[in-house]
XYZ file of C-alpha atoms in Angstrom:
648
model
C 0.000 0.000 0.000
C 1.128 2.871 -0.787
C 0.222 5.041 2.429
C 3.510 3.877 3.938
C 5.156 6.198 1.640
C 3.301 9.306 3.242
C 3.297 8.038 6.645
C 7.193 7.391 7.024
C 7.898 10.481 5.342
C 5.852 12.001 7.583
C 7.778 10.314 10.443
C 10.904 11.492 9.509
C 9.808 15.213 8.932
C 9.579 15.138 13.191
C 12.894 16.118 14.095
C 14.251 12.705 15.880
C 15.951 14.699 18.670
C 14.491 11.968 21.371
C 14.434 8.403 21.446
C 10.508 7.217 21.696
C 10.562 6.153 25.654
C 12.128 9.788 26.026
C 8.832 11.260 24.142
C 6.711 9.401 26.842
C 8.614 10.948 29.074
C 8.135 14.610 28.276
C 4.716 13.891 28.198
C 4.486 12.714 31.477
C 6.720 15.804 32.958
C 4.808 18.245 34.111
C 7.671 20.934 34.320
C 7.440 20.903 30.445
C 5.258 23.334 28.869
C 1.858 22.084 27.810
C 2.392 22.320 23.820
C 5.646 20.827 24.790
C 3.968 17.722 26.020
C 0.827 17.830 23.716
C 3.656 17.411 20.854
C 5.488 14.742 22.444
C 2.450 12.116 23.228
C 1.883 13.176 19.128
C 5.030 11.777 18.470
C 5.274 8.617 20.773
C 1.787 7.917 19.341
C 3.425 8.313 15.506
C 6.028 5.937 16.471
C 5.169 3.550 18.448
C 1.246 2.807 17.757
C 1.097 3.888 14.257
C 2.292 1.489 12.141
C 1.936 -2.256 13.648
C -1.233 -1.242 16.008
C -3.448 1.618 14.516
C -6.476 0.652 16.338
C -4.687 1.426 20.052
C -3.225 4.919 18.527
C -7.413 5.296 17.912
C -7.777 4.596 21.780
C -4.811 6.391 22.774
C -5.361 9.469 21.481
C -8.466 10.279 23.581
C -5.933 11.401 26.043
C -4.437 13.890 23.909
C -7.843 15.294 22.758
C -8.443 15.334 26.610
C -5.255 17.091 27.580
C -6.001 19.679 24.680
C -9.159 20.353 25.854
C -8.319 21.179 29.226
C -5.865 23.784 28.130
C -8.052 24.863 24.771
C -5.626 24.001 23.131
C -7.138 23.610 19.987
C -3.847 22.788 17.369
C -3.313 19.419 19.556
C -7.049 18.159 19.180
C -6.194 19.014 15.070
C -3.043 16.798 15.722
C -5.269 14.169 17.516
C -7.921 13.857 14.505
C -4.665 13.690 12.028
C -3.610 10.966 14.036
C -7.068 8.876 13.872
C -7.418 9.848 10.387
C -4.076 7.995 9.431
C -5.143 5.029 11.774
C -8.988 4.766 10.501
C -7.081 4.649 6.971
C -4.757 2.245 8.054
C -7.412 -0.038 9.338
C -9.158 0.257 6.264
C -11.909 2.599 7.599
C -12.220 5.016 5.079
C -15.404 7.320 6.213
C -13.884 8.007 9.763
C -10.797 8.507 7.821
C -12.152 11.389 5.834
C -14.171 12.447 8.395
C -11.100 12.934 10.507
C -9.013 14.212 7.856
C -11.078 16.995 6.966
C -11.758 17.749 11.099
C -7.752 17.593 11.013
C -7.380 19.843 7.979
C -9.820 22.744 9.419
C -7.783 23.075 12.609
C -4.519 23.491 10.089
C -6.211 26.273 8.342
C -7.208 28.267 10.933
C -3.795 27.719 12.240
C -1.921 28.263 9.241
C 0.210 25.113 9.568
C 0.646 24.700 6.382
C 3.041 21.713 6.204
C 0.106 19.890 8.114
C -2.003 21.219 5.904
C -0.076 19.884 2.625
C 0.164 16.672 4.912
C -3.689 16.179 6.073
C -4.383 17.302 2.055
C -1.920 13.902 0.656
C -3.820 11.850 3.046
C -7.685 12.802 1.950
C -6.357 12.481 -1.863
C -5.168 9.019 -1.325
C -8.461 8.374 0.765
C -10.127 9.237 -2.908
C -7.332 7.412 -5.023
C -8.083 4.452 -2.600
C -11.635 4.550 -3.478
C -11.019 4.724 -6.956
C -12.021 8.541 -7.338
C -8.641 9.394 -9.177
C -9.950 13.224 -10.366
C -10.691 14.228 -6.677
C -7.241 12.539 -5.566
C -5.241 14.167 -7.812
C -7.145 17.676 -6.964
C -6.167 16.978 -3.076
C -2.414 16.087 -3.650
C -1.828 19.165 -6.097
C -3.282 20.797 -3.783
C -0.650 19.341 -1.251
C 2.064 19.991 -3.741
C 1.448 23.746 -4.146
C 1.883 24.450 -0.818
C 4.780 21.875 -0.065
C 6.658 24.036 -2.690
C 5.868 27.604 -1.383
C 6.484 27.069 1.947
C 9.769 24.819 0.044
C 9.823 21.733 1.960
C 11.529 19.569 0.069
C 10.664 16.179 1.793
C 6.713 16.879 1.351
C 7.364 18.044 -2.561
C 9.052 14.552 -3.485
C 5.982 12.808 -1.282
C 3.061 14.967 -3.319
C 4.930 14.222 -6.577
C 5.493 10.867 -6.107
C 2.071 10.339 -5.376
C 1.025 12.719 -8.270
C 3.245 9.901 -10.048
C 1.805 6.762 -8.501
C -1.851 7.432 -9.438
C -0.874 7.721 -12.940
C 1.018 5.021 -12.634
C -2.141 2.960 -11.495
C -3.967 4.324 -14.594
C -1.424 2.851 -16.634
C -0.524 6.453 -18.191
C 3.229 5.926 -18.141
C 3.648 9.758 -19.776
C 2.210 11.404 -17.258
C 3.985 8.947 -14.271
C 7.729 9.392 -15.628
C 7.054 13.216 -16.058
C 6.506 13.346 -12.439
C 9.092 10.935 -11.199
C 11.670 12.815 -12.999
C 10.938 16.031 -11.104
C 10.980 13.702 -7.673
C 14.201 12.751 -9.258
C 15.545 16.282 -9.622
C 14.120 17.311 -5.769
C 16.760 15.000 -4.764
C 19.488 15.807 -6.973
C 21.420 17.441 -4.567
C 21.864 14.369 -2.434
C 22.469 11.461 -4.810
C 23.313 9.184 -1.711
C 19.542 9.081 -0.324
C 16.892 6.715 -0.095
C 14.561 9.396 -1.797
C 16.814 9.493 -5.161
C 17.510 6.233 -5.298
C 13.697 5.388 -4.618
C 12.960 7.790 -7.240
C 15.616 6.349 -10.062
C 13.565 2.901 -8.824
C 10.388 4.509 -10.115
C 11.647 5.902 -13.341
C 12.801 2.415 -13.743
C 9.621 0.561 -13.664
C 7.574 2.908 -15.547
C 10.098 2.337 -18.346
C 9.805 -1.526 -18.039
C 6.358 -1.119 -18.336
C 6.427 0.644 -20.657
C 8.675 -1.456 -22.663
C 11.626 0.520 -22.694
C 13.981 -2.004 -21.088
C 17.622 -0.917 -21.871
C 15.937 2.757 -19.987
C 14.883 0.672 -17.199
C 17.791 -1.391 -16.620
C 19.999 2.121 -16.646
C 17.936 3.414 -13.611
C 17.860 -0.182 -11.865
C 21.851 -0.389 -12.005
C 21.679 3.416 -10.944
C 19.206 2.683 -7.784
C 20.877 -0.165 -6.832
C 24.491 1.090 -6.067
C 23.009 3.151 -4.177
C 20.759 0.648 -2.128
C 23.861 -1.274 -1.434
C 25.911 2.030 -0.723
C 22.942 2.779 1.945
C 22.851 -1.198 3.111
C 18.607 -1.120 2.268
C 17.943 -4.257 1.884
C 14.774 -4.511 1.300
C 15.197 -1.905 -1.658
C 18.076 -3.717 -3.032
C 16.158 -7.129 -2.761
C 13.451 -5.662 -5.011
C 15.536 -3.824 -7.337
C 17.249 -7.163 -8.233
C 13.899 -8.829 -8.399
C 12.780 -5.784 -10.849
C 15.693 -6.646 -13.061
C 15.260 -9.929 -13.256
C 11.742 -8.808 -14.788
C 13.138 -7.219 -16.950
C 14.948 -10.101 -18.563
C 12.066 -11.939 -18.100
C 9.827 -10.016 -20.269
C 12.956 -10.554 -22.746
C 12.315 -14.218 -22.370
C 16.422 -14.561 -20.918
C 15.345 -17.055 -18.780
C 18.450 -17.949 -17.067
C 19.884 -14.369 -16.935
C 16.354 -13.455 -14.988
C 16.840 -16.836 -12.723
C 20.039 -15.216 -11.323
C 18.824 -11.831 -10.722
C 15.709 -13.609 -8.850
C 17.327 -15.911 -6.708
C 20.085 -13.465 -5.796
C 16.971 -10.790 -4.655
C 15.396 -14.382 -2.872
C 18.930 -14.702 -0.585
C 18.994 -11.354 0.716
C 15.166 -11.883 1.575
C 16.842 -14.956 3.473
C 19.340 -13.548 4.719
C 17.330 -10.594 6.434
C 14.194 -12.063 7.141
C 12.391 -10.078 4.570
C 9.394 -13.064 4.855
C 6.570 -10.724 3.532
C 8.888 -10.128 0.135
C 10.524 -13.737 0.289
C 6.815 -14.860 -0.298
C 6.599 -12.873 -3.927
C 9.902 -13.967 -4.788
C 9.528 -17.617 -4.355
C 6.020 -17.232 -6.844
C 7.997 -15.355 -9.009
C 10.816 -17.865 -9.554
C 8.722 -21.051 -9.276
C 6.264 -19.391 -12.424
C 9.833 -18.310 -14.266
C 10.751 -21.853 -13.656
C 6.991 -23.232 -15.315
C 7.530 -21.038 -18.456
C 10.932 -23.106 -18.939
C 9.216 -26.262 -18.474
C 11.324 -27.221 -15.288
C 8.296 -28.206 -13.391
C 10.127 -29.890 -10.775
C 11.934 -26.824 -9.420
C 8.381 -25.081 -9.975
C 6.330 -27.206 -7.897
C 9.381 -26.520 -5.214
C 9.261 -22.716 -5.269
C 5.227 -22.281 -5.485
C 5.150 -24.463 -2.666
C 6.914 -22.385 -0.442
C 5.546 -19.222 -1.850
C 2.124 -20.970 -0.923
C 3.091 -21.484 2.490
C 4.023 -17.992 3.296
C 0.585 -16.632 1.589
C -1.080 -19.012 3.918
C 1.155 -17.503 6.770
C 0.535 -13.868 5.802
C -3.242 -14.696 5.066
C -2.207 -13.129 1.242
C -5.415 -14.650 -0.833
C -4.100 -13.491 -4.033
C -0.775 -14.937 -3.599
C -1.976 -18.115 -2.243
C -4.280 -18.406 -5.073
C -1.227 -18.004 -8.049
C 0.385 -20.139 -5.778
C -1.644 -22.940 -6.038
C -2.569 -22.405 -9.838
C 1.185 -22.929 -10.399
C 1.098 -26.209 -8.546
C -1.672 -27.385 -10.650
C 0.120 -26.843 -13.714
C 3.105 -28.219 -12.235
C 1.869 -31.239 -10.821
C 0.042 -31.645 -14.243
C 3.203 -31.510 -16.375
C 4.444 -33.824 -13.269
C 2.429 -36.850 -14.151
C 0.713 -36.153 -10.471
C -3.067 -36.167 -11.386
C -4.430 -36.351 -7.754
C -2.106 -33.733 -6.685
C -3.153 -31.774 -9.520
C -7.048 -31.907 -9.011
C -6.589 -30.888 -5.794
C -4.706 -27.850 -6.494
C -6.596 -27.140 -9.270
C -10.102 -26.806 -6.784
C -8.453 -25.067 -4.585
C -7.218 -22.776 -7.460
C -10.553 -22.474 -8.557
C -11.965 -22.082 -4.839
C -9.782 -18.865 -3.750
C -10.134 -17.543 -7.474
C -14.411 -16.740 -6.414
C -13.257 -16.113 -2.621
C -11.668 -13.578 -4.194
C -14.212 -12.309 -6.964
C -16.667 -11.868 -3.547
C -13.889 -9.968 -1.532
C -13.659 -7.671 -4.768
C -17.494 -7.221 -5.431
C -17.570 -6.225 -1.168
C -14.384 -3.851 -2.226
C -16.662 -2.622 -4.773
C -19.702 -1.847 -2.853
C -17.564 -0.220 -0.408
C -16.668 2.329 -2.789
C -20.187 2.937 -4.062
C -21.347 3.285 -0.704
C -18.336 5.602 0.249
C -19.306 8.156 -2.692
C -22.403 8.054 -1.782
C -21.798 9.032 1.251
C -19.369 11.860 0.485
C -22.360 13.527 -1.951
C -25.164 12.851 0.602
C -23.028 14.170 3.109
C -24.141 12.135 5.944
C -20.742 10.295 6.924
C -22.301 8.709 10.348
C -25.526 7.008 8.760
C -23.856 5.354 5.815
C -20.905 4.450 8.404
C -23.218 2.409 10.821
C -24.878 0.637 7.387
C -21.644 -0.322 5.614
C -20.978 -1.933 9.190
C -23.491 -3.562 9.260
C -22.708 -4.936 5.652
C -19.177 -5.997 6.282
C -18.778 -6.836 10.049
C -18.479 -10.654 9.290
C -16.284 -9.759 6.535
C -14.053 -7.689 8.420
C -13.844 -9.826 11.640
C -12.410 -12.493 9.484
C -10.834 -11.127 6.610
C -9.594 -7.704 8.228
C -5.775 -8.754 7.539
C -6.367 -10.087 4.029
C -8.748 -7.214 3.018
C -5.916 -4.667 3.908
C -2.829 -6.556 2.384
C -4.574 -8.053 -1.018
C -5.219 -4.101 -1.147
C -1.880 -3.238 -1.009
C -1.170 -6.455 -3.921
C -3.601 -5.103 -5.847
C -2.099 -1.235 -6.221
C 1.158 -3.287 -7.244
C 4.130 -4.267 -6.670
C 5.862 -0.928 -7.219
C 4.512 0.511 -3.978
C 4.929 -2.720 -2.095
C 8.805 -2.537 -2.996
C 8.745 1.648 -2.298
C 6.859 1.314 1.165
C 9.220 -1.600 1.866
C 12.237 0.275 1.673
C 10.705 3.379 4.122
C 9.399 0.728 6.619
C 12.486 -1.313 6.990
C 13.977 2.012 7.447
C 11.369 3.020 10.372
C 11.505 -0.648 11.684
C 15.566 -0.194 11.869
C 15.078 3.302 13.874
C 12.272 1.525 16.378
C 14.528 -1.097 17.167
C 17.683 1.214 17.786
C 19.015 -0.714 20.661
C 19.780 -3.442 18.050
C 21.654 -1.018 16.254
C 25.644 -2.181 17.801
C 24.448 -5.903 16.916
C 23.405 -5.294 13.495
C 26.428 -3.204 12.645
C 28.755 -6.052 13.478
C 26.902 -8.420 11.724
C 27.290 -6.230 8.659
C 31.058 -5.968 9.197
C 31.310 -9.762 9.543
C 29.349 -9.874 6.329
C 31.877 -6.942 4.543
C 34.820 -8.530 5.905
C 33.620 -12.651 4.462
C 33.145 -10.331 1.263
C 36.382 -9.847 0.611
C 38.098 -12.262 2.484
C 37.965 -16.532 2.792
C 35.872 -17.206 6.198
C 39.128 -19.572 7.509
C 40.859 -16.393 6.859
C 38.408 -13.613 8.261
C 38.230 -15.550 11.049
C 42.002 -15.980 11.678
C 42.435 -11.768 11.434
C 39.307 -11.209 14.009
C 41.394 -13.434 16.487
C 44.810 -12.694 15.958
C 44.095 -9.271 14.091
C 46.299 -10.276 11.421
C 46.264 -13.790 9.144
C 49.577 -15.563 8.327
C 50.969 -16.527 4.632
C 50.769 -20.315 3.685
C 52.273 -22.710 1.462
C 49.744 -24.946 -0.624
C 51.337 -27.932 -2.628
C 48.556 -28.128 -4.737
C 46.102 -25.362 -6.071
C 44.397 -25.008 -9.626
C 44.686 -21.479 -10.497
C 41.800 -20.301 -13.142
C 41.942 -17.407 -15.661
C 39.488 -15.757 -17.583
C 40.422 -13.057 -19.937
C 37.366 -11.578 -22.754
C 39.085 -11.446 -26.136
C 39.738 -8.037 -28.012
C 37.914 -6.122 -25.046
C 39.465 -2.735 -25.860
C 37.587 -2.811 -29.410
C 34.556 -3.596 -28.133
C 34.477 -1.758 -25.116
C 34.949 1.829 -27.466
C 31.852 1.150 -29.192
C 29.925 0.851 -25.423
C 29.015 3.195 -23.058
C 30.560 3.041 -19.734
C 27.407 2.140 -18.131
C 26.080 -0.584 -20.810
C 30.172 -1.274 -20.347
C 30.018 -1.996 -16.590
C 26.712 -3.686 -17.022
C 28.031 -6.360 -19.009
C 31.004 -7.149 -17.332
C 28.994 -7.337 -13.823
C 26.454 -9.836 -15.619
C 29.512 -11.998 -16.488
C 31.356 -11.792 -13.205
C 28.314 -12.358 -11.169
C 27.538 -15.577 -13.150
C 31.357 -16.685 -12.528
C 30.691 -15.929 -8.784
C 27.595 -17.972 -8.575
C 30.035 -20.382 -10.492
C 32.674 -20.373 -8.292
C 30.725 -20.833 -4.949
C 28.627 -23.553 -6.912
C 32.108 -25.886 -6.918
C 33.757 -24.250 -3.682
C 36.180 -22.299 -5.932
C 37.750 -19.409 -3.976
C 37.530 -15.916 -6.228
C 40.781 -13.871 -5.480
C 40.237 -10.991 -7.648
C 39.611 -9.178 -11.096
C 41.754 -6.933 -13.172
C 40.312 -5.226 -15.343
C 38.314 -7.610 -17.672
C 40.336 -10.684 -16.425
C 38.646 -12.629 -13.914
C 41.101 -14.878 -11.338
C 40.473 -17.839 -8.916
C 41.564 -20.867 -7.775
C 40.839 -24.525 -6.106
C 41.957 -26.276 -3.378
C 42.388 -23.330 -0.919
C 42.112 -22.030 1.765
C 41.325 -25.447 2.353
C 42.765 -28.110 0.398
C 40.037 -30.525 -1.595
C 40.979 -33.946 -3.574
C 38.115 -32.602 -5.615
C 39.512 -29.088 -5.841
C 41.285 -29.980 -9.263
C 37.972 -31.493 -11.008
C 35.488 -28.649 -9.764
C 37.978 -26.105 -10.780
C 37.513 -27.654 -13.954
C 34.166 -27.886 -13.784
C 33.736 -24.317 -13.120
C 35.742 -23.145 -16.022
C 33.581 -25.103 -18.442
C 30.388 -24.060 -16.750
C 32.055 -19.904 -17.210
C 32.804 -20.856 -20.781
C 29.181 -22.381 -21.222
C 27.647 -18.830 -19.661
C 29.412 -16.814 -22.068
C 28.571 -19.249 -25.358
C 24.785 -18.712 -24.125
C 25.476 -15.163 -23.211
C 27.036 -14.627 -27.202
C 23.780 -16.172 -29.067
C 22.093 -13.439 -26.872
C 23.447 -10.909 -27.868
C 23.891 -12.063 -31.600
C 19.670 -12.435 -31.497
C 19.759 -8.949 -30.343
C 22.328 -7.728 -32.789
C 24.242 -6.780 -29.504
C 28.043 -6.313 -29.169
C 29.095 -9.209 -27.218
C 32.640 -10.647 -25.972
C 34.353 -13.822 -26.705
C 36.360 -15.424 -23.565
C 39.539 -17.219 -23.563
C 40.019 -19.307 -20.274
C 43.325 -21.331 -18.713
C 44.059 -23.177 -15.638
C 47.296 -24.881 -14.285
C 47.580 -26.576 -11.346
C 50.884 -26.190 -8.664
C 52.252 -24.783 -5.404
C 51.532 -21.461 -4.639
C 52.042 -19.128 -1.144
C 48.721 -16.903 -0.284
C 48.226 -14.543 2.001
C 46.609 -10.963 3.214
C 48.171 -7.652 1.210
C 48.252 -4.690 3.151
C 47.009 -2.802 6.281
C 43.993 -0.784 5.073
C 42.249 -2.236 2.442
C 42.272 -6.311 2.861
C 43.194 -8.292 -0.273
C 43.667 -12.089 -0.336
C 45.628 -12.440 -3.098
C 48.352 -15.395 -3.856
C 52.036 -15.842 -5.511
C 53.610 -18.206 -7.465
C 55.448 -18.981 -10.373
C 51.647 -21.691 -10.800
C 50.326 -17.894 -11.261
C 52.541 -17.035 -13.854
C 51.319 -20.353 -15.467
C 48.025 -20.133 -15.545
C 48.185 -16.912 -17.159
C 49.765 -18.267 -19.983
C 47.374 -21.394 -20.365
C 44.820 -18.386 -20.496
C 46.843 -16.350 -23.188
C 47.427 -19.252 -25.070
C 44.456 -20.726 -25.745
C 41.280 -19.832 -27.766
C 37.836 -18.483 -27.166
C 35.268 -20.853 -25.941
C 37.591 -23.153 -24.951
C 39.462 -24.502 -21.423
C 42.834 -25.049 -21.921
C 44.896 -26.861 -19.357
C 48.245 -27.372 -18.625
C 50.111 -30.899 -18.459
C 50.634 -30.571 -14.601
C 46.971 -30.513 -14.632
C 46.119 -33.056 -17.036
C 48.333 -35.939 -15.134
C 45.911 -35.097 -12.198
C 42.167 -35.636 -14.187
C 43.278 -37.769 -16.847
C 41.879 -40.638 -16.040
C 38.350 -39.021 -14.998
C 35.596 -40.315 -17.430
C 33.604 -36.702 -16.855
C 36.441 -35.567 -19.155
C 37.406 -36.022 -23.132
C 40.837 -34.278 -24.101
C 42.558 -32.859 -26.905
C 46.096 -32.975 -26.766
C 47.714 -29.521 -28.538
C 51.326 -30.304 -28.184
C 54.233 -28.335 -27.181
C 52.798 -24.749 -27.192
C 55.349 -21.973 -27.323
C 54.363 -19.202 -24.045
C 55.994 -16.057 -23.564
C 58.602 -16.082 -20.492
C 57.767 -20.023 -20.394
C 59.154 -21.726 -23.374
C 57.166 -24.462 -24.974
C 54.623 -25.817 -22.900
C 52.716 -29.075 -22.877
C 48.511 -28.164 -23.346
C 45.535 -30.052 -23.706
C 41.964 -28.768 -24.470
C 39.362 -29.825 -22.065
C 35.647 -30.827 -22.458
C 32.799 -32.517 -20.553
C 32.080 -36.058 -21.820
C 28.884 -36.205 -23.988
C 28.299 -40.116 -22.550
């Protein structure tokens, strides 16, 4: 739903000077003056009741409008009905909302507030926008603009604009929708390392993708998510990878989408990001339908059906189990798929009722707002829905939110991770060592990371045997003049990612890159029989990437590179370089060597040295073709073989 948008930035435009407990405090000191304390219980309320229990802040509040009253202190009761306006809205309420709202926005009138005013104005146009009256929603929120920009708060402009933004969005008028995300965009120009640009660059992004545009899109994804990672959101960066990956999916590049979904899908893991881990498993398992791998479908929708059932999501649960169907179907599994298939069939009219009582909601609710008798049509749509929202409260709320899209769901993410970080402050000294431990296994081998965080420093080491890999992308500087530097550093971070994936796949250690050259090796920092044959293993899988990667591009008429690729396998000493900037990096004349097998082979190939042949040749996963003495610069003539995977 979108309203977490407003509400956060809402949040964060009361100065944070106090913790929350220390709010609660000033309202409970009676030395303090009494619009000191009127505006503290405001903000305790905000933060603490708000979000994850709207209907207490409801209760709650009664003892601000009481305190105000006492003291005729009329601006605090207009704070009081902003507050139950937000929380009717949040519980779905949207008569008392507007009733409240417009209470709320009187008070800020006669007391010239006017970023209150510009705030209480957003809230009744997204009341409307809710309700499906888009012409009075847009009228409220330019109204909310105009006066965020002459009294020239910045944070309330890019809110009003946004929203401006989102309900054209909705409409599907993608003109309209970029126009205004591009002036959000240049609001936060001056601060290029900010949640609100990169959120921004996100929503430039989409509307491109949807509109069709998808080199423009991917340009503002790769834009939004440097910054994402620069800021450590993860929920924004989770979503911006799963965006991309939709963009290659519309593209039909299957496996180059797979990636970009299952790497958004581990940082969901990773954080506990269940809500978006739920989308994210239905998005891979129906990626993994449409390339008839119904196995690894039925897998993915299963989980992703668990979670809906968790959340109480009825939309999700219901493309959840209509991907199981087809799944099981494909699977041979007929009982398993009848049984999805009813219960695909089942949710599918749950929720055509839940959208016909959405429906009469919003007839009744203009109705209402023309007869102008909010209390009468309040007790009969009640009376309509009680049994409906006893039960279905939570789903009616969040298959709301589903149904305005999955733009806003990944926007009101990012600002509610952020006010869920700030609420839980005291974890603040664990989480920051966590992400250090995470940094510091980024760049460093755990064994190793490990060693410097107990000795605070790591020691060299001999290994007798490692297979050092090198990847090298034929006549790069040619190609690379006809690129951008963006498409440039997009394509080599498509590549390098894959050989990551690669290397972690077969327990390969990455040590670095230079340039366009990619390096790694097996059998350290702890040594592996197996090291030799999965270093192998990797390489061909790298070289099989980039012959996919190639007919890509060729389809597309796309400049593409061509990869050359050695290994050689030897002693070698590794270790930690410098004091400031950790780098595991390794030495050896088996370095030197590997190089060369790399320079002296040929694209789409693996060519392998003879110290590495004596250790594989005998391993039926491998056919080899013997080269001969080949002459190598600084090395003579050396023995190679070309390597390939066995087609028995």
């Amino acid at each position: 739903m979108n309203r977490f948008l407003v509400v956060i930035l809402l949040l964060f435009g009361v100065h944070q000077i106090h913790g929350q407990d220390d709010y609660f405090e000033i309202w409970q000191d009676e030395t303090q003056t009494d619009s000191a304390r009127a505006k503290a219980y405001y903000t305790y309320l905000y933060l603490n009741y708000m979000f994850d229990d709207p209907d207490s802040t409801i209760i709650l509040v009664e003892n601000l409008k009481a305190f105000a009253k006492k003291n005729n202190d009329t601006y605090s009761i207009g704070l009081g009905q902003f507050l139950k306006a937000n929380s009717y809205y949040f519980s779905g309420d949207y008569i008392n909302a507007l009733k409240f709202g417009e209470e709320a926005l009187k008070t800020f009138e006669q007391h010239t507030d006017k970023l209150k005013l510009s705030q209480t104005l957003s809230l009744i146009g997204e009341i409307y926008s809710d309700q499906g009256d888009n012409v009075k929603a847009l009228d409220y929120i330019k109204r909310s603009s105009k006066i965020a920009e002459e009294i020239d708060n910045t944070i309330q402009r890019v809110n009003t604009i946004t929203l401006i933004g989102n309900i054209y969005f909705n409409q599907e008028d993608y003109g309209n929708a970029l126009s205004y995300y591009k002036q959000s965009l240049e609001l936060t120009k001056n601060d290029t390392i900010s949640l609100d640009y990169s959120n921004s660059l996100f929503s430039i992004g989409s509307t491109y993708m949807r509109e069709g545009d998808y080199s423009a899109a991917l340009e503002y994804f790769n834009k939004s998510e440097v910054i994402y990672r620069e800021l450590g959101e993860q929920v924004g960066l989770s979503n911006i990878l799963y965006e991309k990956g939709n963009v290659y999916a519309e593209q039909e590049k299957f496996n180059i989408a797979l990636e970009f979904y299952k790497e958004s899908l581990k940082v969901d893991e990773e954080y506990e990001i269940y809500y978006n881990a739920m989308i994210k498993y239905l998005g891979i398992g129906q990626l993994y339908k449409r390339m008839s791998q119904f196995r690894e479908a039925r897998d993915f929708c299963t989980q992703s059906l668990e979670l809906s059932e968790e959340f109480g999501i009825l939309s999700i649960e219901e493309e959840s189990c209509e991907c199981l169907y087809e799944a099981y179907k494909n699977l041979g599994n007929l009982s398993k798929a009848v049984e999805f298939n009813d219960r695909y069939k089942a949710l599918k009219e749950s929720l055509s009722e839940e959208q016909t009582v959405l429906k009469l909601q919003q007839m009744e609710f203009s109705k209402q707002v023309e007869a102008d008798s909010l209390k009468q049509v309040e007790i009969d749509l009640r009376k309509q829905i009680a049994f409906d929202r006893d039960l279905n409260r939570k789903d009616r709320n969040k298959n709301i939110a589903i149904g305005i899209g999955l733009l806003f769901l990944i926007i009101s993410g990012a600002y509610y991770s952020r006010y869920r970080y700030t609420k839980k402050s005291k974890n603040i000294i664990e989480n920051e060592k966590e992400r250090s431990e995470n940094l510091l296994l980024n760049i460093l081998p755990a064994e190793i990371a490990e060693e410097l965080k107990e000795k605070g420093k790591a020691d060299a080491r001999n290994f007798d045997t490692v297979s050092m890999l090198f990847t090298d992308f034929k006549g790069f500087t040619q190609v690379s003049e006809k690129l951008s530097a963006e498409d440039l550093l997009a394509e080599l971070n498509i590549c390098f990612k894959a050989f990551d994936l690669i290397c972690t796949k077969y327990n390969i250690e990455k040590i670095k890159t230079i340039g366009d050259a990619y390096m790694a090796a097996g059998g350290l920092p702890v040594p592996e029989d197996i090291s030799v044959k999965n270093t192998v293993l990797a390489a061909l899988e790298m070289q099989a990437f980039i012959t996919d990667r190639i007919a890509e591009k060729k389809n597309n008429n796309d400049l593409y590179f061509e990869m050359r690729l050695g290994i050689h396998t030897g002693p070698v000493v590794a270790g930690i370089v410098g004091v400031k900037k950790f780098q595991y990096d390794i030495w050896g004349d088996t370095v030197n060597t590997a190089a060369r097998m790399e320079s002296s082979g040929e694209v789409g190939k693996v060519n392998i040295s003879e110290d590495t042949y004596q250790l594989i040749k005998d391993d039926k996963d491998f056919t080899f073709e013997h080269r001969g003495m080949i002459k190598a610069k600084g090395k003579g003539e050396i023995n190679m073989y070309f390597v390939s995977k066995s087609t028995f």
